mmCIF file of N, CA, C and O in Angstrom:
data_model
loop_
_atom_site.group_PDB
_atom_site.id
_atom_site.type_symbol
_atom_site.label_atom_id
_atom_site.label_comp_id
_atom_site.label_asym_id
_atom_site.label_seq_id
_atom_site.Cartn_x
_atom_site.Cartn_y
_atom_site.Cartn_z
ATOM 1 N N ASN A 1 -10.824 -36.779 71.962
ATOM 2 C CA ASN A 1 -9.711 -37.700 72.020
ATOM 3 C C ASN A 1 -10.181 -39.091 71.633
ATOM 4 O O ASN A 1 -11.238 -39.544 72.058
ATOM 5 N N ILE A 2 -9.354 -39.767 70.879
ATOM 6 C CA ILE A 2 -9.658 -41.132 70.460
ATOM 7 C C ILE A 2 -8.581 -42.055 71.005
ATOM 8 O O ILE A 2 -7.389 -41.786 70.839
ATOM 9 N N GLN A 3 -9.002 -43.121 71.647
ATOM 10 C CA GLN A 3 -8.068 -44.119 72.153
ATOM 11 C C GLN A 3 -8.182 -45.352 71.274
ATOM 12 O O GLN A 3 -9.288 -45.840 71.022
ATOM 13 N N THR A 4 -7.061 -45.856 70.777
ATOM 14 C CA THR A 4 -7.073 -47.058 69.948
ATOM 15 C C THR A 4 -6.157 -48.106 70.544
ATOM 16 O O THR A 4 -5.231 -47.792 71.293
ATOM 17 N N GLU A 5 -6.432 -49.350 70.222
ATOM 18 C CA GLU A 5 -5.611 -50.471 70.651
ATOM 19 C C GLU A 5 -5.421 -51.396 69.464
ATOM 20 O O GLU A 5 -6.313 -51.528 68.632
ATOM 21 N N THR A 6 -4.281 -52.027 69.398
ATOM 22 C CA THR A 6 -4.004 -52.985 68.334
ATOM 23 C C THR A 6 -3.545 -54.297 68.950
ATOM 24 O O THR A 6 -2.711 -54.297 69.861
ATOM 25 N N TYR A 7 -4.103 -55.392 68.469
ATOM 26 C CA TYR A 7 -3.716 -56.722 68.911
ATOM 27 C C TYR A 7 -3.430 -57.560 67.675
ATOM 28 O O TYR A 7 -4.191 -57.516 66.714
ATOM 29 N N LYS A 8 -2.346 -58.322 67.716
ATOM 30 C CA LYS A 8 -2.039 -59.232 66.623
ATOM 31 C C LYS A 8 -2.426 -60.638 67.062
ATOM 32 O O LYS A 8 -2.011 -61.110 68.122
ATOM 33 N N TYR A 9 -3.264 -61.289 66.251
ATOM 34 C CA TYR A 9 -3.640 -62.670 66.518
ATOM 35 C C TYR A 9 -4.103 -63.291 65.214
ATOM 36 O O TYR A 9 -4.541 -62.595 64.303
ATOM 37 N N PRO A 10 -3.970 -64.607 65.099
ATOM 38 C CA PRO A 10 -4.375 -65.259 63.853
ATOM 39 C C PRO A 10 -5.881 -65.125 63.645
ATOM 40 O O PRO A 10 -6.659 -65.110 64.590
ATOM 41 N N SER A 11 -6.257 -65.021 62.416
ATOM 42 C CA SER A 11 -7.669 -64.885 62.066
ATOM 43 C C SER A 11 -8.058 -66.000 61.111
ATOM 44 O O SER A 11 -7.274 -66.380 60.234
ATOM 45 N N VAL A 12 -9.246 -66.510 61.277
ATOM 46 C CA VAL A 12 -9.747 -67.563 60.402
ATOM 47 C C VAL A 12 -10.990 -67.043 59.697
ATOM 48 O O VAL A 12 -11.918 -66.570 60.349
ATOM 49 N N ASN A 13 -10.995 -67.097 58.398
ATOM 50 C CA ASN A 13 -12.162 -66.709 57.619
ATOM 51 C C ASN A 13 -12.618 -67.898 56.792
ATOM 52 O O ASN A 13 -11.809 -68.702 56.346
ATOM 53 N N ILE A 14 -13.899 -67.987 56.608
ATOM 54 C CA ILE A 14 -14.478 -69.018 55.758
ATOM 55 C C ILE A 14 -15.111 -68.307 54.571
ATOM 56 O O ILE A 14 -15.878 -67.368 54.752
ATOM 57 N N ILE A 15 -14.758 -68.736 53.386
ATOM 58 C CA ILE A 15 -15.279 -68.109 52.180
ATOM 59 C C ILE A 15 -16.022 -69.160 51.370
ATOM 60 O O ILE A 15 -15.539 -70.267 51.178
ATOM 61 N N GLY A 16 -17.211 -68.811 50.911
ATOM 62 C CA GLY A 16 -17.989 -69.697 50.056
ATOM 63 C C GLY A 16 -18.532 -68.925 48.868
ATOM 64 O O GLY A 16 -18.659 -67.704 48.906
ATOM 65 N N LYS A 17 -18.823 -69.632 47.804
ATOM 66 C CA LYS A 17 -19.373 -68.990 46.610
ATOM 67 C C LYS A 17 -20.469 -69.875 46.039
ATOM 68 O O LYS A 17 -20.320 -71.086 45.940
ATOM 69 N N ILE A 18 -21.582 -69.255 45.682
ATOM 70 C CA ILE A 18 -22.663 -69.940 44.972
ATOM 71 C C ILE A 18 -22.819 -69.251 43.626
ATOM 72 O O ILE A 18 -22.947 -68.025 43.564
ATOM 73 N N GLU A 19 -22.780 -70.029 42.568
ATOM 74 C CA GLU A 19 -22.907 -69.478 41.223
ATOM 75 C C GLU A 19 -24.315 -68.946 40.999
ATOM 76 O O GLU A 19 -25.293 -69.516 41.470
ATOM 77 N N GLY A 20 -24.405 -67.860 40.248
ATOM 78 C CA GLY A 20 -25.701 -67.313 39.871
ATOM 79 C C GLY A 20 -26.341 -68.127 38.755
ATOM 80 O O GLY A 20 -25.659 -68.832 38.009
ATOM 81 N N THR A 21 -27.657 -68.037 38.625
ATOM 82 C CA THR A 21 -28.380 -68.824 37.621
ATOM 83 C C THR A 21 -28.743 -68.013 36.383
ATOM 84 O O THR A 21 -29.024 -68.586 35.341
ATOM 85 N N ASP A 22 -28.739 -66.704 36.466
ATOM 86 C CA ASP A 22 -29.117 -65.862 35.333
ATOM 87 C C ASP A 22 -27.892 -65.616 34.449
ATOM 88 O O ASP A 22 -26.871 -65.134 34.929
ATOM 89 N N PRO A 23 -27.961 -65.934 33.153
ATOM 90 C CA PRO A 23 -26.799 -65.762 32.279
ATOM 91 C C PRO A 23 -26.258 -64.334 32.254
ATOM 92 O O PRO A 23 -25.049 -64.130 32.119
ATOM 93 N N LYS A 24 -27.114 -63.326 32.383
ATOM 94 C CA LYS A 24 -26.667 -61.932 32.345
ATOM 95 C C LYS A 24 -26.164 -61.444 33.700
ATOM 96 O O LYS A 24 -25.314 -60.571 33.764
ATOM 97 N N LEU A 25 -26.700 -61.978 34.779
ATOM 98 C CA LEU A 25 -26.363 -61.484 36.117
ATOM 99 C C LEU A 25 -25.360 -62.354 36.872
ATOM 100 O O LEU A 25 -24.871 -61.957 37.921
ATOM 101 N N LYS A 26 -25.056 -63.540 36.358
ATOM 102 C CA LYS A 26 -24.221 -64.454 37.134
ATOM 103 C C LYS A 26 -22.790 -63.953 37.330
ATOM 104 O O LYS A 26 -22.071 -64.448 38.174
ATOM 105 N N ASN A 27 -22.373 -62.951 36.570
ATOM 106 C CA ASN A 27 -21.050 -62.356 36.771
ATOM 107 C C ASN A 27 -21.099 -61.120 37.665
ATOM 108 O O ASN A 27 -20.095 -60.440 37.832
ATOM 109 N N GLU A 28 -22.258 -60.797 38.200
ATOM 110 C CA GLU A 28 -22.390 -59.759 39.213
ATOM 111 C C GLU A 28 -22.499 -60.453 40.562
ATOM 112 O O GLU A 28 -23.182 -61.464 40.687
ATOM 113 N N TYR A 29 -21.845 -59.897 41.568
ATOM 114 C CA TYR A 29 -21.727 -60.591 42.844
ATOM 115 C C TYR A 29 -22.411 -59.837 43.978
ATOM 116 O O TYR A 29 -22.414 -58.620 44.017
ATOM 117 N N VAL A 30 -22.941 -60.606 44.905
ATOM 118 C CA VAL A 30 -23.451 -60.102 46.168
ATOM 119 C C VAL A 30 -22.520 -60.666 47.238
ATOM 120 O O VAL A 30 -22.195 -61.851 47.223
ATOM 121 N N LEU A 31 -22.073 -59.828 48.155
ATOM 122 C CA LEU A 31 -21.191 -60.263 49.233
ATOM 123 C C LEU A 31 -21.948 -60.200 50.543
ATOM 124 O O LEU A 31 -22.478 -59.156 50.918
ATOM 125 N N LEU A 32 -22.015 -61.321 51.238
ATOM 126 C CA LEU A 32 -22.616 -61.384 52.572
ATOM 127 C C LEU A 32 -21.504 -61.704 53.556
ATOM 128 O O LEU A 32 -20.761 -62.663 53.370
ATOM 129 N N SER A 33 -21.381 -60.902 54.589
ATOM 130 C CA SER A 33 -20.326 -61.160 55.559
ATOM 131 C C SER A 33 -20.797 -60.803 56.962
ATOM 132 O O SER A 33 -21.740 -60.048 57.144
ATOM 133 N N GLY A 34 -20.143 -61.375 57.917
ATOM 134 C CA GLY A 34 -20.395 -61.069 59.318
ATOM 135 C C GLY A 34 -19.071 -60.703 59.961
ATOM 136 O O GLY A 34 -18.014 -60.784 59.351
ATOM 137 N N HIS A 35 -19.129 -60.315 61.197
ATOM 138 C CA HIS A 35 -17.916 -59.957 61.916
ATOM 139 C C HIS A 35 -17.885 -60.686 63.245
ATOM 140 O O HIS A 35 -18.897 -61.147 63.749
ATOM 141 N N GLN A 36 -16.689 -60.786 63.766
ATOM 142 C CA GLN A 36 -16.545 -61.359 65.102
ATOM 143 C C GLN A 36 -16.016 -60.274 66.009
ATOM 144 O O GLN A 36 -14.977 -59.673 65.736
ATOM 145 N N ASP A 37 -16.726 -60.013 67.065
ATOM 146 C CA ASP A 37 -16.278 -58.969 67.980
ATOM 147 C C ASP A 37 -16.110 -59.461 69.400
ATOM 148 O O ASP A 37 -15.886 -58.686 70.303
ATOM 149 N N HIS A 38 -16.209 -60.748 69.608
ATOM 150 C CA HIS A 38 -15.990 -61.285 70.957
ATOM 151 C C HIS A 38 -14.607 -61.923 70.964
ATOM 152 O O HIS A 38 -14.421 -63.030 70.508
ATOM 153 N N ASP A 39 -13.611 -61.181 71.398
ATOM 154 C CA ASP A 39 -12.230 -61.648 71.343
ATOM 155 C C ASP A 39 -11.583 -61.700 72.720
ATOM 156 O O ASP A 39 -10.439 -61.299 72.889
ATOM 157 N N GLY A 40 -12.294 -62.173 73.708
ATOM 158 C CA GLY A 40 -11.685 -62.373 75.013
ATOM 159 C C GLY A 40 -11.828 -61.211 75.966
ATOM 160 O O GLY A 40 -12.900 -60.658 76.115
ATOM 161 N N ILE A 41 -10.708 -60.852 76.605
ATOM 162 C CA ILE A 41 -10.741 -59.814 77.638
ATOM 163 C C ILE A 41 -9.819 -58.661 77.251
ATOM 164 O O ILE A 41 -8.967 -58.779 76.385
ATOM 165 N N ARG A 42 -9.986 -57.548 77.914
ATOM 166 C CA ARG A 42 -9.195 -56.341 77.669
ATOM 167 C C ARG A 42 -9.031 -55.609 78.987
ATOM 168 O O ARG A 42 -9.459 -56.082 80.027
ATOM 169 N N HIS A 43 -8.469 -54.412 78.930
ATOM 170 C CA HIS A 43 -8.379 -53.601 80.140
ATOM 171 C C HIS A 43 -9.804 -53.179 80.540
ATOM 172 O O HIS A 43 -10.680 -53.049 79.680
ATOM 173 N N PRO A 44 -10.064 -52.990 81.812
ATOM 174 C CA PRO A 44 -11.422 -52.666 82.259
ATOM 175 C C PRO A 44 -11.963 -51.355 81.681
ATOM 176 O O PRO A 44 -11.259 -50.360 81.605
ATOM 177 N N VAL A 45 -13.202 -51.394 81.255
ATOM 178 C CA VAL A 45 -13.950 -50.211 80.857
ATOM 179 C C VAL A 45 -15.224 -50.238 81.686
ATOM 180 O O VAL A 45 -16.037 -51.152 81.543
ATOM 181 N N LYS A 46 -15.385 -49.292 82.580
ATOM 182 C CA LYS A 46 -16.517 -49.274 83.506
ATOM 183 C C LYS A 46 -16.638 -50.613 84.245
ATOM 184 O O LYS A 46 -17.701 -51.211 84.331
ATOM 185 N N ASN A 47 -15.501 -51.119 84.707
ATOM 186 C CA ASN A 47 -15.409 -52.371 85.466
ATOM 187 C C ASN A 47 -15.786 -53.614 84.663
ATOM 188 O O ASN A 47 -16.061 -54.658 85.232
ATOM 189 N N ASP A 48 -15.807 -53.530 83.341
ATOM 190 C CA ASP A 48 -16.122 -54.680 82.491
ATOM 191 C C ASP A 48 -14.897 -54.973 81.626
ATOM 192 O O ASP A 48 -14.406 -54.089 80.924
ATOM 193 N N THR A 49 -14.390 -56.200 81.668
ATOM 194 C CA THR A 49 -13.188 -56.545 80.899
ATOM 195 C C THR A 49 -13.471 -57.494 79.734
ATOM 196 O O THR A 49 -12.563 -57.856 79.002
ATOM 197 N N ILE A 50 -14.712 -57.923 79.561
ATOM 198 C CA ILE A 50 -15.032 -58.915 78.526
ATOM 199 C C ILE A 50 -15.571 -58.230 77.282
ATOM 200 O O ILE A 50 -16.431 -57.362 77.363
ATOM 201 N N TYR A 51 -15.037 -58.629 76.134
ATOM 202 C CA TYR A 51 -15.612 -58.184 74.862
ATOM 203 C C TYR A 51 -16.900 -58.962 74.655
ATOM 204 O O TYR A 51 -16.882 -60.152 74.345
ATOM 205 N N ASN A 52 -18.015 -58.323 74.820
ATOM 206 C CA ASN A 52 -19.292 -58.989 74.590
ATOM 207 C C ASN A 52 -19.608 -58.969 73.100
ATOM 208 O O ASN A 52 -19.213 -58.072 72.389
ATOM 209 N N GLY A 53 -20.344 -59.939 72.644
ATOM 210 C CA GLY A 53 -20.684 -59.955 71.233
ATOM 211 C C GLY A 53 -21.219 -61.286 70.773
ATOM 212 O O GLY A 53 -21.393 -61.510 69.586
ATOM 213 N N ALA A 54 -21.475 -62.205 71.691
ATOM 214 C CA ALA A 54 -21.961 -63.522 71.278
ATOM 215 C C ALA A 54 -23.267 -63.420 70.514
ATOM 216 O O ALA A 54 -23.494 -64.141 69.548
ATOM 217 N N ASP A 55 -24.148 -62.509 70.914
ATOM 218 C CA ASP A 55 -25.411 -62.358 70.201
ATOM 219 C C ASP A 55 -25.174 -61.860 68.782
ATOM 220 O O ASP A 55 -25.754 -62.362 67.837
ATOM 221 N N ASP A 56 -24.291 -60.866 68.616
ATOM 222 C CA ASP A 56 -23.938 -60.401 67.267
ATOM 223 C C ASP A 56 -23.435 -61.549 66.412
ATOM 224 O O ASP A 56 -23.866 -61.743 65.286
ATOM 225 N N ASN A 57 -22.468 -62.280 66.936
ATOM 226 C CA ASN A 57 -21.829 -63.333 66.154
ATOM 227 C C ASN A 57 -22.817 -64.428 65.779
ATOM 228 O O ASN A 57 -22.892 -64.837 64.625
ATOM 229 N N ALA A 58 -23.568 -64.916 66.739
ATOM 230 C CA ALA A 58 -24.524 -65.981 66.450
ATOM 231 C C ALA A 58 -25.620 -65.488 65.517
ATOM 232 O O ALA A 58 -26.027 -66.198 64.598
ATOM 233 N N SER A 59 -26.089 -64.275 65.719
ATOM 234 C CA SER A 59 -27.152 -63.734 64.871
ATOM 235 C C SER A 59 -26.704 -63.627 63.422
ATOM 236 O O SER A 59 -27.440 -63.976 62.499
ATOM 237 N N THR A 60 -25.481 -63.152 63.206
ATOM 238 C CA THR A 60 -24.967 -63.020 61.844
ATOM 239 C C THR A 60 -24.825 -64.379 61.180
ATOM 240 O O THR A 60 -25.229 -64.558 60.030
ATOM 241 N N CYS A 61 -24.256 -65.333 61.883
ATOM 242 C CA CYS A 61 -24.082 -66.676 61.312
ATOM 243 C C CYS A 61 -25.420 -67.291 60.937
ATOM 244 O O CYS A 61 -25.584 -67.834 59.842
ATOM 245 N N VAL A 62 -26.378 -67.216 61.824
ATOM 246 C CA VAL A 62 -27.689 -67.806 61.566
ATOM 247 C C VAL A 62 -28.407 -67.076 60.437
ATOM 248 O O VAL A 62 -29.008 -67.702 59.564
ATOM 249 N N ALA A 63 -28.326 -65.756 60.411
ATOM 250 C CA ALA A 63 -28.998 -64.988 59.359
ATOM 251 C C ALA A 63 -28.439 -65.335 57.984
ATOM 252 O O ALA A 63 -29.200 -65.560 57.033
ATOM 253 N N ILE A 64 -27.116 -65.420 57.848
ATOM 254 C CA ILE A 64 -26.515 -65.765 56.554
ATOM 255 C C ILE A 64 -26.884 -67.190 56.172
ATOM 256 O O ILE A 64 -27.236 -67.472 55.031
ATOM 257 N N TRP A 65 -26.826 -68.112 57.114
ATOM 258 C CA TRP A 65 -27.165 -69.502 56.831
ATOM 259 C C TRP A 65 -28.628 -69.629 56.405
ATOM 260 O O TRP A 65 -28.949 -70.298 55.425
ATOM 261 N N GLN A 66 -29.525 -68.978 57.114
ATOM 262 C CA GLN A 66 -30.944 -69.039 56.772
ATOM 263 C C GLN A 66 -31.218 -68.400 55.414
ATOM 264 O O GLN A 66 -32.017 -68.917 54.636
ATOM 265 N N TRP A 67 -30.571 -67.290 55.121
ATOM 266 C CA TRP A 67 -30.750 -66.636 53.825
ATOM 267 C C TRP A 67 -30.294 -67.571 52.710
ATOM 268 O O TRP A 67 -30.975 -67.734 51.707
ATOM 269 N N GLN A 68 -29.152 -68.212 52.907
ATOM 270 C CA GLN A 68 -28.631 -69.147 51.904
ATOM 271 C C GLN A 68 -29.576 -70.320 51.727
ATOM 272 O O GLN A 68 -29.869 -70.735 50.609
ATOM 273 N N GLU A 69 -30.090 -70.880 52.792
ATOM 274 C CA GLU A 69 -31.022 -72.002 52.708
ATOM 275 C C GLU A 69 -32.301 -71.598 51.980
ATOM 276 O O GLU A 69 -32.849 -72.368 51.203
ATOM 277 N N HIS A 70 -32.768 -70.394 52.217
ATOM 278 C CA HIS A 70 -34.007 -69.913 51.615
ATOM 279 C C HIS A 70 -33.855 -69.637 50.121
ATOM 280 O O HIS A 70 -34.795 -69.816 49.357
ATOM 281 N N THR A 71 -32.678 -69.203 49.709
ATOM 282 C CA THR A 71 -32.503 -68.749 48.324
ATOM 283 C C THR A 71 -31.710 -69.709 47.445
ATOM 284 O O THR A 71 -31.562 -69.457 46.250
ATOM 285 N N LYS A 72 -31.181 -70.802 47.982
ATOM 286 C CA LYS A 72 -30.303 -71.662 47.184
ATOM 287 C C LYS A 72 -31.020 -72.164 45.931
ATOM 288 O O LYS A 72 -32.233 -72.370 45.926
ATOM 289 N N ASN A 73 -30.245 -72.339 44.909
ATOM 290 C CA ASN A 73 -30.718 -72.792 43.597
ATOM 291 C C ASN A 73 -31.654 -71.803 42.920
ATOM 292 O O ASN A 73 -32.291 -72.140 41.937
ATOM 293 N N ASN A 74 -31.765 -70.606 43.428
ATOM 294 C CA ASN A 74 -32.636 -69.605 42.811
ATOM 295 C C ASN A 74 -32.019 -68.218 42.949
ATOM 296 O O ASN A 74 -32.697 -67.272 43.300
ATOM 297 N N LEU A 75 -30.730 -68.118 42.695
ATOM 298 C CA LEU A 75 -30.025 -66.853 42.826
ATOM 299 C C LEU A 75 -29.597 -66.365 41.450
ATOM 300 O O LEU A 75 -28.802 -67.015 40.784
ATOM 301 N N PRO A 76 -30.111 -65.230 40.986
ATOM 302 C CA PRO A 76 -29.686 -64.733 39.684
ATOM 303 C C PRO A 76 -28.225 -64.295 39.691
ATOM 304 O O PRO A 76 -27.502 -64.511 38.730
ATOM 305 N N ASN A 77 -27.787 -63.688 40.786
ATOM 306 C CA ASN A 77 -26.397 -63.229 40.918
ATOM 307 C C ASN A 77 -25.590 -64.271 41.668
ATOM 308 O O ASN A 77 -26.127 -65.044 42.448
ATOM 309 N N ALA A 78 -24.273 -64.270 41.439
ATOM 310 C CA ALA A 78 -23.390 -65.094 42.253
ATOM 311 C C ALA A 78 -23.287 -64.466 43.640
ATOM 312 O O ALA A 78 -23.420 -63.256 43.795
ATOM 313 N N VAL A 79 -23.082 -65.303 44.650
ATOM 314 C CA VAL A 79 -22.999 -64.827 46.031
ATOM 315 C C VAL A 79 -21.702 -65.333 46.656
ATOM 316 O O VAL A 79 -21.375 -66.517 46.535
ATOM 317 N N PHE A 80 -20.979 -64.432 47.290
ATOM 318 C CA PHE A 80 -19.820 -64.791 48.100
ATOM 319 C C PHE A 80 -20.217 -64.672 49.556
ATOM 320 O O PHE A 80 -20.861 -63.702 49.957
ATOM 321 N N TYR A 81 -19.842 -65.667 50.346
ATOM 322 C CA TYR A 81 -20.068 -65.638 51.796
ATOM 323 C C TYR A 81 -18.708 -65.507 52.455
ATOM 324 O O TYR A 81 -17.796 -66.245 52.148
ATOM 325 N N LEU A 82 -18.589 -64.566 53.359
ATOM 326 C CA LEU A 82 -17.331 -64.398 54.090
ATOM 327 C C LEU A 82 -17.629 -64.331 55.558
ATOM 328 O O LEU A 82 -18.503 -63.605 55.985
#
């Protein structure tokens, strides 16, 4: 059995693009994205009502930011950040 839930709420996404430097590869894209899974509270599951995920969210943000800082101005392909 699978139990699903649906919630409607506004979502905010940030999109960025860095152009590639290689004339042949700059029209090929790499997509880096993270997810947000800490969205408040829900019905209790094993006496826990909080959506945990702060470590996931912070880790993804920092990893993408660090990767971008490390590779900027030296990317053969274009990169989209979402």
